[in-house]
XYZ file of C-alpha atoms in Angstrom:
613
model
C 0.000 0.000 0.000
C 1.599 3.546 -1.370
C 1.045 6.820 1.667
C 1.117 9.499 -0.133
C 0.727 13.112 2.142
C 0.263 11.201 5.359
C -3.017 9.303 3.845
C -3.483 5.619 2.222
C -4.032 5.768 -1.679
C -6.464 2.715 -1.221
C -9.955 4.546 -0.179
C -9.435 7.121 -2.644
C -9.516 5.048 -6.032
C -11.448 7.411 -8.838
C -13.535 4.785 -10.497
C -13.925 6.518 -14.215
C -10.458 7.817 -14.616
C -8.414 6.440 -17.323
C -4.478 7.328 -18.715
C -2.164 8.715 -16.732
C -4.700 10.437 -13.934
C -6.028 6.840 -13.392
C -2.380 5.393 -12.796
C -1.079 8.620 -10.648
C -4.486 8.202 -8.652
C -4.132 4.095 -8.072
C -0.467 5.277 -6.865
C -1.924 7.629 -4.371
C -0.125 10.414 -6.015
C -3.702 12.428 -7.068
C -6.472 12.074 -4.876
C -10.127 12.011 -6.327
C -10.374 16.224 -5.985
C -7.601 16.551 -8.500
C -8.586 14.045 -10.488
C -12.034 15.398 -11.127
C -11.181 18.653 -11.485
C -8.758 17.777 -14.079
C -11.493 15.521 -16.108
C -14.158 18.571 -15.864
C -11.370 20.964 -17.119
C -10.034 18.674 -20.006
C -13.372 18.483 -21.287
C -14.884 21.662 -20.929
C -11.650 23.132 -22.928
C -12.002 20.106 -25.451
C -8.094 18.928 -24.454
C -7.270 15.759 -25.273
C -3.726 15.099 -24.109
C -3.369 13.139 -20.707
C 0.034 15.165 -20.614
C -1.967 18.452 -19.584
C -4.570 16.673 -17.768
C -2.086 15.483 -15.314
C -0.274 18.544 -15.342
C -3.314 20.079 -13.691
C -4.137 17.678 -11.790
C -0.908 17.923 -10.101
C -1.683 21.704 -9.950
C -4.841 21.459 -8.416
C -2.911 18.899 -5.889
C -0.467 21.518 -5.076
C -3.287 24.034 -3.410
C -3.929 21.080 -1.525
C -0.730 20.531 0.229
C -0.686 24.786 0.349
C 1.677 25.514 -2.389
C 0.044 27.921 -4.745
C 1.855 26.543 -8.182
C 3.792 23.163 -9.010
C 6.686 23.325 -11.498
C 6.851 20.412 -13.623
C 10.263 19.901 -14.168
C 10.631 18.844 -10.164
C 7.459 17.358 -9.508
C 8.536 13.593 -9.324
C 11.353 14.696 -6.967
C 8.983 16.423 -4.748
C 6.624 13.810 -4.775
C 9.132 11.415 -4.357
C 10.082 12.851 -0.920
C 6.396 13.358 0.263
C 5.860 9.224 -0.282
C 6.655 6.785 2.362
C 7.553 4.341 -0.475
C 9.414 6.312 -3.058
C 10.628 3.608 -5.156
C 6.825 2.774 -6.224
C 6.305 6.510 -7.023
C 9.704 7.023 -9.170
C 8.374 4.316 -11.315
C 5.500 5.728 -12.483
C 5.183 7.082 -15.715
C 6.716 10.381 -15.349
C 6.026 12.766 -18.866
C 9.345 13.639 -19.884
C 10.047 17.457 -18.436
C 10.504 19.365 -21.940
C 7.933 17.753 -23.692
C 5.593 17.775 -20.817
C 6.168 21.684 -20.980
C 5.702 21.854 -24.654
C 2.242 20.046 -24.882
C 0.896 22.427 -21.769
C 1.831 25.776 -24.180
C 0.176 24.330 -27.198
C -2.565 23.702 -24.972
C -5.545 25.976 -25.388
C -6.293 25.101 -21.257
C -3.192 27.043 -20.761
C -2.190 30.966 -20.955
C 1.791 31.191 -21.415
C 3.406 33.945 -19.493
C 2.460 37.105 -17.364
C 1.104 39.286 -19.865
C -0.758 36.505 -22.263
C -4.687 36.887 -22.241
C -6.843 35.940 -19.520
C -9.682 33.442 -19.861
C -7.963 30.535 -19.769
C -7.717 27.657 -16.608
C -4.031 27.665 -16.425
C -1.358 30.052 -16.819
C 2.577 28.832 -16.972
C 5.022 31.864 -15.915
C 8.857 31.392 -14.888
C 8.368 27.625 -15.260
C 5.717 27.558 -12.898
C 2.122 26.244 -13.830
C -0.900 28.111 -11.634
C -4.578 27.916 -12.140
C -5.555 30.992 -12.758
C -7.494 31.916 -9.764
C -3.984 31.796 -7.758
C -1.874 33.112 -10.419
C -4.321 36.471 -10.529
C -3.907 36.442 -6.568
C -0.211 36.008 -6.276
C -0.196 38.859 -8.908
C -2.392 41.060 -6.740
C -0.230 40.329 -3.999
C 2.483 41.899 -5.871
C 1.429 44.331 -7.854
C -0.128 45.827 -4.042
C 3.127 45.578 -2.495
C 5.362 47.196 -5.101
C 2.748 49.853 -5.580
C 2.733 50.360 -1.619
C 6.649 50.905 -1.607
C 7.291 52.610 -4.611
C 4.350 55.383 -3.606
C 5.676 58.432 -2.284
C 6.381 58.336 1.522
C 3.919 58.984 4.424
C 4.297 62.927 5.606
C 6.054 63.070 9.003
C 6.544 65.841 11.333
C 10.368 64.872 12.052
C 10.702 66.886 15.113
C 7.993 64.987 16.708
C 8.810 61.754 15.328
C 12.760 61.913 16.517
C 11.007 63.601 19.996
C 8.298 60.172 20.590
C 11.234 57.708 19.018
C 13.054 58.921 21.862
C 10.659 59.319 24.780
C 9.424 55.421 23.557
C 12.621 53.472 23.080
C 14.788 55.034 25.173
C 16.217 53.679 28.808
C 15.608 50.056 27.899
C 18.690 49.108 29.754
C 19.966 46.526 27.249
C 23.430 46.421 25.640
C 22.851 44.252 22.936
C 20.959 46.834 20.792
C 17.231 45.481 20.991
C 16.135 48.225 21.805
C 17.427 50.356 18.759
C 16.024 47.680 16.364
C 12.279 47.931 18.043
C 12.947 51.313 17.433
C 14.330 50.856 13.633
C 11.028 48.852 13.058
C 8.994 52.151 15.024
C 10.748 54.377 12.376
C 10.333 52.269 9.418
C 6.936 52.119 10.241
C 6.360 55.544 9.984
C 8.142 56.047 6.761
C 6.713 53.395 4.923
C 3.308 52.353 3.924
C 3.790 48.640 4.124
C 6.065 47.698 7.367
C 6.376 43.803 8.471
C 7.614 43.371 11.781
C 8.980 39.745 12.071
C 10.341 37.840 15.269
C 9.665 34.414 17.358
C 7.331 34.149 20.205
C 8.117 36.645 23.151
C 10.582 38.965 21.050
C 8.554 41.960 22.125
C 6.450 42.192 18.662
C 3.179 43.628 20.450
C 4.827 45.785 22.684
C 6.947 47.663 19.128
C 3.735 47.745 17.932
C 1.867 49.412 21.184
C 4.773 52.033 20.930
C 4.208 52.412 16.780
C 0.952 53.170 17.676
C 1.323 55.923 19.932
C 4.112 57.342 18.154
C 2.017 57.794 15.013
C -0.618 58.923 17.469
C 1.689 61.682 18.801
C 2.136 62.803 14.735
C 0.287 66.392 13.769
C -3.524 66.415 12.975
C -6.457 63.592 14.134
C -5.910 60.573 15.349
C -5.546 58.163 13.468
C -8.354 55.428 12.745
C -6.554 52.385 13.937
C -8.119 48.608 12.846
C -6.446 44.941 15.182
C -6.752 42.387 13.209
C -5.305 38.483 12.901
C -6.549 35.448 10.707
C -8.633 33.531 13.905
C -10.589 35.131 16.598
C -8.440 33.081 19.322
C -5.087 35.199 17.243
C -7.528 38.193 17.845
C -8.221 37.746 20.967
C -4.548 37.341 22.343
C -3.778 40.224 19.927
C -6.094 42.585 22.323
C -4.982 41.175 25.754
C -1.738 41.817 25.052
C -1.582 44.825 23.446
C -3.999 46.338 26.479
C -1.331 45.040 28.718
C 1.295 46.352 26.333
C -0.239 49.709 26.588
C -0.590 49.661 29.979
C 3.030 50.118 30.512
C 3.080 53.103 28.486
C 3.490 56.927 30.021
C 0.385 58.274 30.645
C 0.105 60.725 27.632
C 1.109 57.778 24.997
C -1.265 55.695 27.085
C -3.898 58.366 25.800
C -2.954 58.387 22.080
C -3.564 54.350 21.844
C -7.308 53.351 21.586
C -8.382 50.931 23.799
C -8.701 48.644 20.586
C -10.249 45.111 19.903
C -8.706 42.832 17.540
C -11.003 41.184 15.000
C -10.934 38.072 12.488
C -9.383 39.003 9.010
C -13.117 37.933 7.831
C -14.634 40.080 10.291
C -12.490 43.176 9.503
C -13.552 42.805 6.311
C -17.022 42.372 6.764
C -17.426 38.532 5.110
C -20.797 38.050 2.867
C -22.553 35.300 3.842
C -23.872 32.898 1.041
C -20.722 34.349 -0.866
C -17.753 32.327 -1.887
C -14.722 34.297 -0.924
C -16.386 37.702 -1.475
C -16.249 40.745 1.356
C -17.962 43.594 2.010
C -14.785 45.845 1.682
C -12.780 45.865 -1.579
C -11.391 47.761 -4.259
C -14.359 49.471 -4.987
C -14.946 50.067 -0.935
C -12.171 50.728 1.022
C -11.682 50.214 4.699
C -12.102 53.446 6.497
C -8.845 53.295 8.807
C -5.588 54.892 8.535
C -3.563 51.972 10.278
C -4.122 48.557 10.011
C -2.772 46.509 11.860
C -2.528 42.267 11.000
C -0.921 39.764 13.320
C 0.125 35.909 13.138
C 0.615 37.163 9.318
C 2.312 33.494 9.121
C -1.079 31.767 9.705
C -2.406 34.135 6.720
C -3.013 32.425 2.960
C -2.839 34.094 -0.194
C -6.183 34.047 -1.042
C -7.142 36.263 2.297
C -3.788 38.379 1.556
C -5.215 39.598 -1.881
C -8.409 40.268 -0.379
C -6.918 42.338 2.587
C -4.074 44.477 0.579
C -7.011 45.333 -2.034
C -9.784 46.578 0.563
C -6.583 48.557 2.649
C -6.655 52.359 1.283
C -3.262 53.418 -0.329
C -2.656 56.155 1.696
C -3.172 53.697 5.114
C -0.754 52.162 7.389
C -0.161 48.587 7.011
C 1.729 46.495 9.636
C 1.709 43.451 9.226
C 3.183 41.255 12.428
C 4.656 37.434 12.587
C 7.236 34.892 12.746
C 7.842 33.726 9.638
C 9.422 30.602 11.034
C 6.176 29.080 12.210
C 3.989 26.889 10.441
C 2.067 28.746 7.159
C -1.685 28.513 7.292
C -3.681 25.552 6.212
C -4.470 26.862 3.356
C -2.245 27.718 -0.036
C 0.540 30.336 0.413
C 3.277 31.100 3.011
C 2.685 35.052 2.396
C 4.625 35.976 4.984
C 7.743 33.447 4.625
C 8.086 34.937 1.157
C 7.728 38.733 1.871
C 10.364 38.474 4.893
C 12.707 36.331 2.412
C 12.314 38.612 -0.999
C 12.651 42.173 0.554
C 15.193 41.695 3.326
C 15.285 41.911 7.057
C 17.282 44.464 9.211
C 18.470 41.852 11.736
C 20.981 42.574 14.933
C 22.044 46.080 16.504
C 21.283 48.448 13.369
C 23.529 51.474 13.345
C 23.791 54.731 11.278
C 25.348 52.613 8.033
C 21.900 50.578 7.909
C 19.368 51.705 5.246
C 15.511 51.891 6.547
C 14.555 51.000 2.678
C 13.840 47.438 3.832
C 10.148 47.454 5.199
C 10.816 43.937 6.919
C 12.345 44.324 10.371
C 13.069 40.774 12.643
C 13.494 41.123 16.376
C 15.886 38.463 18.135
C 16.126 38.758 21.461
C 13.854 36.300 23.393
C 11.931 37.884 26.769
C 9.785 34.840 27.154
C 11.891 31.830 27.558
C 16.034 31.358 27.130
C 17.994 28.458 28.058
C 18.205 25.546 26.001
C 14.414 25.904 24.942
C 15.998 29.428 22.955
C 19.381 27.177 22.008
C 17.022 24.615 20.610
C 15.148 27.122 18.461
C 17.754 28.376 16.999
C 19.124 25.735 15.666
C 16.382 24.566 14.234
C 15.731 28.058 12.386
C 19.463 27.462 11.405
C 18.732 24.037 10.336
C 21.767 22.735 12.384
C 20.656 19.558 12.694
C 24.225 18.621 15.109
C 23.385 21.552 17.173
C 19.423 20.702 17.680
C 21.063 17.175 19.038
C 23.631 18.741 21.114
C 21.014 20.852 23.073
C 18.564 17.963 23.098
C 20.856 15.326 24.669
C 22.279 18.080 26.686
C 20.770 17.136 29.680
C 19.107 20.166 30.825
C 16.240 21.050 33.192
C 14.452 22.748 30.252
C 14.651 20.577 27.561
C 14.250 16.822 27.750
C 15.162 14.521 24.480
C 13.213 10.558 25.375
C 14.728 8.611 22.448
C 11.808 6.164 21.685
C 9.663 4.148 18.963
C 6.036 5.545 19.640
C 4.429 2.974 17.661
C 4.079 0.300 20.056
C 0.745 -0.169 22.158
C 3.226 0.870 25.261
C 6.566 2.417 24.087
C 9.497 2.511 26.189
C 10.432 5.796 28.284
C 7.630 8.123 27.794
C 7.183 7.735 31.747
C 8.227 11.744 31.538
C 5.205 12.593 29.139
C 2.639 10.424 31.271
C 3.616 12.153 34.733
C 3.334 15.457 32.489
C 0.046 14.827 32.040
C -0.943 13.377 35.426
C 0.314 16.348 37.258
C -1.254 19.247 35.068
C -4.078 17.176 35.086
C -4.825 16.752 38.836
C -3.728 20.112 39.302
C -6.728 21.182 37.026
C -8.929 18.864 38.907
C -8.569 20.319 42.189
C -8.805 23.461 40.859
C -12.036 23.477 39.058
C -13.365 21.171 42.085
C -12.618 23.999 44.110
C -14.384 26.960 41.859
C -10.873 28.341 41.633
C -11.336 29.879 38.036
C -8.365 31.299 37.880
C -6.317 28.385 39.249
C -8.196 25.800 36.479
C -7.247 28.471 33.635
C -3.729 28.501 34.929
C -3.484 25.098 35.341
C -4.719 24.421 31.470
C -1.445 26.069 30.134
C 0.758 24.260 32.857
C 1.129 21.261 29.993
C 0.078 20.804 27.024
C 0.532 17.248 24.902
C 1.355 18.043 20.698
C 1.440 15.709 17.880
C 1.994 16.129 14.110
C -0.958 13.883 13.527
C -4.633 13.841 13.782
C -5.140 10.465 13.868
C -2.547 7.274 13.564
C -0.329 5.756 16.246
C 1.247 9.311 16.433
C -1.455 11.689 16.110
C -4.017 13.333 19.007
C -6.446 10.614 18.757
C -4.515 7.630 20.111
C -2.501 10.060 22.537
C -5.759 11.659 23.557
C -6.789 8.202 24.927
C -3.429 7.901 26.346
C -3.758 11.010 28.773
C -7.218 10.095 29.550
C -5.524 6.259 30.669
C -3.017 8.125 32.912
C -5.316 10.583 34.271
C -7.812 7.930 35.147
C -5.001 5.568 37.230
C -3.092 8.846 38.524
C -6.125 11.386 40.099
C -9.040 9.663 42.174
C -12.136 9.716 40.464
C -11.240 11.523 37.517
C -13.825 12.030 34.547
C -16.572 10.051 36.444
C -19.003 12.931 37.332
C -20.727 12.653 33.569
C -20.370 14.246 30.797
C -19.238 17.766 31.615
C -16.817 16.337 34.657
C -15.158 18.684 36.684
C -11.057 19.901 35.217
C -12.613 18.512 31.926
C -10.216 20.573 29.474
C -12.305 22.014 26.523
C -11.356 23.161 22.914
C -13.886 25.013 20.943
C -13.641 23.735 17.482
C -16.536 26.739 15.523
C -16.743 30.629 15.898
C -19.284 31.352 17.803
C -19.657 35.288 18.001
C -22.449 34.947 20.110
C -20.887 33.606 22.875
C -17.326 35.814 21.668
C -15.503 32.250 21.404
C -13.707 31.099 18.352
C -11.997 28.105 16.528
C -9.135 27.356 18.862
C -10.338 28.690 21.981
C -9.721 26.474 24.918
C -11.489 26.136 28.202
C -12.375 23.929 31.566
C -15.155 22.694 33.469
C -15.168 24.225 37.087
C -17.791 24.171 39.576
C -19.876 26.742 40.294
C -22.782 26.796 42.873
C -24.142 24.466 42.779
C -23.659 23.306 38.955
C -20.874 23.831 36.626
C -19.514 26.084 34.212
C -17.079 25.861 31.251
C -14.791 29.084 32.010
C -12.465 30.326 29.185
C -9.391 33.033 29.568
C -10.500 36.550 28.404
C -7.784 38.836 30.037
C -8.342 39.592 33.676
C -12.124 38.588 34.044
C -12.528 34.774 33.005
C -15.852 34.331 30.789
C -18.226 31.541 31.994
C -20.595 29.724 30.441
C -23.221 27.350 30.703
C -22.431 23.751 28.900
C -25.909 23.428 26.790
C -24.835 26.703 25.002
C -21.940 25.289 24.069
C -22.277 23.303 20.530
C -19.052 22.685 19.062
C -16.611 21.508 21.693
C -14.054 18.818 22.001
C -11.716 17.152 24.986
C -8.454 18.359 24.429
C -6.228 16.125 26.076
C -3.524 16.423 23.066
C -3.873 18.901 19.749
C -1.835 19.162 16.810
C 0.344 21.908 16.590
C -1.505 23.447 14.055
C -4.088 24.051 16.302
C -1.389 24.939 19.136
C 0.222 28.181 16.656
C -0.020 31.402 18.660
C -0.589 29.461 22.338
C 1.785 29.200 25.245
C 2.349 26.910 27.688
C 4.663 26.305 30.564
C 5.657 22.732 29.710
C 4.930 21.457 26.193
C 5.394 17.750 25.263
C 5.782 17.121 21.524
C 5.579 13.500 20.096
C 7.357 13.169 16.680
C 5.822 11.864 13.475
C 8.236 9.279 12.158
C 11.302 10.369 10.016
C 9.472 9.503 6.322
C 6.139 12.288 7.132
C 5.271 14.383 4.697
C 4.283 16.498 7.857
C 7.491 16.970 9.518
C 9.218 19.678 8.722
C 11.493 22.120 10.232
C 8.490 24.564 10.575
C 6.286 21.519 12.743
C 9.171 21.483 14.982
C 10.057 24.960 15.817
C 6.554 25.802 16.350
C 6.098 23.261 18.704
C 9.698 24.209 20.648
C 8.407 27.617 20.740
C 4.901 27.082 22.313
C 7.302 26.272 25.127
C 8.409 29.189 27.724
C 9.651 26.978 30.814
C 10.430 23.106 29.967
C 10.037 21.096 26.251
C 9.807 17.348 26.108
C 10.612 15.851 22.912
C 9.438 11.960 22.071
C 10.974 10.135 19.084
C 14.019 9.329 17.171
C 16.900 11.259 16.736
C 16.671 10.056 12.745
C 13.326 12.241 12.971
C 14.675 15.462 15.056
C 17.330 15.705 11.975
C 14.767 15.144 9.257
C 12.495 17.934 10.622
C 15.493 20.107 10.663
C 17.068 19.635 7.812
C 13.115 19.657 5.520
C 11.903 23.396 5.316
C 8.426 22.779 4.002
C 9.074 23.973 0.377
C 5.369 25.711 -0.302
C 6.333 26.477 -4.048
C 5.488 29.971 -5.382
C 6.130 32.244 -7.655
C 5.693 35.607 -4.654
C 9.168 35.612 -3.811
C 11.418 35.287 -6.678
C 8.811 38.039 -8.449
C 8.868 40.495 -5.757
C 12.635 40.137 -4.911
């Protein structure tokens, strides 16, 4: 049996399919999506060579592994290293590369080149073959961008700007020039319409930006109309907590030029249409009405919602756009913010007077949150160093723990670490939400949290999830007996709900209250609590991927590692996961798979980066 992309080829067998998309689909290579699509496309355009079919079929198969175009001339070797059993996959019948081109340009499905007509399904520029839809958006992306920086420059008052730079980012008390590049990215910011302000969890990202917005605040004339924003409401929500507590720590009078602001969904910001496909209420024909916008987790952001975004933002607005670039790209196709950071430059390290503030990309380094091994480990991964990663994991330190181990089994060996992880967190949580201590049971939810790659599988949240529940069960007295909706019952809401202001990827617990109980979810200082039967879309979260984990933190994070042949491990999987860390990692697998991740960026092709650069 051929895995192709983490999934068996068997249950996905597309019954009227002949030629080459019937052989690439028995393989496992095209699942029944692409080959439909392709079919419908073929014969609506009246093309009759299997050649192209499978060329889009392999397109359309891109988007769904998130990479917005495929490029024919690699595509075996990429497939190749997505398959558990390569061998069977190299032996397919593989077009040859130049003629495979040629018959896709005498194509009539196919438009050849940037400037060639519209109309048509696919479009092949720089070697790369799009469907249209993604090649018009990538475009867009583009054409926004390089129209953003080659505009003329926002007006400053540059007495008050060098006068707030000053007041803001001054007296940090650091010697290894932080300080001056928050401030380079403050700067840039106001002399640029498009800034991106990159750095890893805890690098002081919403704080730069708490300061950017009160020194633009502090410029001549109104205030400025300020819009929060990030791709999920739980991104939005953190996005407001912190930047209230950011702004908090401002001097009173810049304290007074920042709003007391509340983040939004990308969708909601742009006022989403329902019964629409894609379609907002804000576009190129209707602006958004704010001077500064402001987007964070950019990294979680697709292309498709990028396009959308830079076309509704005015050109004579703000945009800051806020990530790490080095965390996993969102589900869907695109890694926006990957490319933009990699095809316009970063200033990186203590800037000084010889550095030019024509980049608009700007990465802080220095770590507040966690340091240690967990900040050794992380950047060696971002270095893809895979002899360093293993130096810091078999280390031996406090905060980093490295159980060399084959998961598969029923009961591996050594993961005695990772069960009393989850015994202790989890009794803690108990008493806590026995005792109505709200607070305590939302503190005790981040004291551990368990990560796979997986969904499902002998290394995904499923079979772990039962796992925890197993340990919990032998290790805390009566655990998950009182029904349903037990007591320290940890919760992850799984739909937006804006009635009840929670959102995909919110997570919660089940405390007593009274005489009942209440499911109580983290909103700042004042916990939210609500009653169970209004709750429709919840799951136990004993384990989550780390998908799901992206812009979380918890004190003690165990990860369990796919196996070393996963399409899904990569050296973004793993650095996200290090990084949801601030006091102690625990790391479960192979060192074979620790050096795959690092050494396997995840390699979303597209065409953003080269064209931009």
């Amino acid at each position: 049996m051929t895995v192709v992309d983490g999934r068996t080829a068997d249950v996905l067998q597309a019954t009227r399919a002949a030629g080459l998309l019937a052989t690439f689909n028995a393989a496992g290579v095209l699942e029944l999506a692409d080959v439909h699509t392709a079919t419908t496309v073929t014969r609506i355009t009246g093309e009759t060579d299997e050649r192209v079919a499978l060329a889009l079929a392999l397109a359309v198969r891109a988007l769904r592994l998130g990479s917005v175009c495929v490029d024919l001339t690699t595509v075996a070797d990429d497939v190749f290293e997505a398959t558990e059993e390569g061998l069977e996959v190299a032996d397919l019948p593989w077009p040859d590369p130049t003629e495979w081109l040629a018959s896709c340009r005498a194509s009539r499905a196919l438009a050849d080149g940037p400037d060639a007509p519209d109309g048509r399904p696919l479009r092949l520029v720089a070697g790369n073959l799009y469907l249209e839809r993604y090649w018009r958006q990538e475009e867009a992306v583009r054409g926004q961008l390089v129209d953003r920086r080659s505009a003329p420059p926002p007006p400053v008052d540059e007495d008050r700007l060098t006068a707030a730079l000053d007041r803001l980012f001054t007296g940090e008390g650091l010697d290894d020039g932080e300080p001056d590049l928050q401030r380079r990215a403050a700067e840039v910011s106001a002399r640029q319409w498009v800034t991106v302000l990159a750095g890893g969890p805890g690098t002081g990202k919403t704080t730069t930006v708490a300061k950017v917005l009160a020194m633009l605040g502090d410029q001549p004339g109104r205030a400025p109309r300020i819009a929060l924003a990030a791709p999920t409401g739980k991104a939005a929500a953190r996005l407001s907590e912190a930047l209230a507590d950011a702004r908090n720590r401002l001097a009173p009078d810049d304290v007074a030029r920042v709003a007391d602001l509340s983040a939004v969904t990308l969708h909601r910001l742009l006022g989403w249409l329902p019964g629409t496909r894609g379609r907002f209420r804000h576009h190129a024909d209707n602006r958004l009405p704010y001077d500064v916008v402001v987007v964070d987790e950019m990294s979680m952001v697709s292309l498709t919602l990028m396009a959308r975004l830079l076309e509704a933002v005015r050109s004579d607005a703000r945009l800051l756009l806020v990530g790490d670039p080095d965390q996993l790209s969102s589900v869907e196709a695109g890694a926006v913010l990957a490319d933009i950071t990699s095809a316009l430059g970063a200033v990186a390290g203590p800037p000084d007077d010889s550095v030019p503030t024509t980049s608009p990309v700007v990465r802080l380094e220095r770590t507040w949150r966690y340091g240690g091994a967990i900040e050794d480990l992380a950047r060696a991964v971002r270095a893809s160093d895979g002899d360093a990663a293993m130096e810091v994991l078999r280390r031996g330190a406090d905060d980093v723990v490295f159980v060399e181990t084959d998961l598969a089994p029923a009961r591996p060996d050594g993961i005695e670490p990772l069960a009393a992880a989850v015994a202790d967190a989890g009794a803690a949580l108990r008493s806590a939400a026995a005792a109505g201590d709200v607070g305590g049971a939302l503190t005790a939810l981040d004291r551990h949290r368990l990560l796979c790659a997986h969904r499902h599988g002998p290394f995904g949240v499923s079979r772990w999830s039962t796992e925890a529940e197993r340990w919990l069960a032998e290790a805390v007295p009566g655990y998950g007996e009182d029904g349903e909706w037990y007591l320290g019952r940890p919760l992850l809401v799984t739909v937006n709900d804006y009635d009840l202001n929670l959102f995909n990827g919110d997570t919660g617990v089940v405390v007593a209250d009274g005489g009942g109980v209440r499911a109580a979810f983290g909103r700042g200082s004042a916990p939210m609590l609500v009653s169970p039967v209004r709750l429709d879309a919840v799951q136990t979260t004993h384990a989550m991927t780390v998908h799901r984990a992206q812009g979380s933190q918890f004190d003690v994070v165990s990860f369990v590692l796919p196996p070393p042949d996963s399409p899904l491990l990569t050296r973004e999987l793993l650095y996200t996961a290090v990084t949801r860390a601030s006091r102690r990692v625990q790391v479960f697998g192979s060192e074979d798979a620790v050096r795959r991740a690092v050494a396997r960026p995840a390699n979303r092709a597209s065409g953003l980066r080269g064209r931009l650069g």
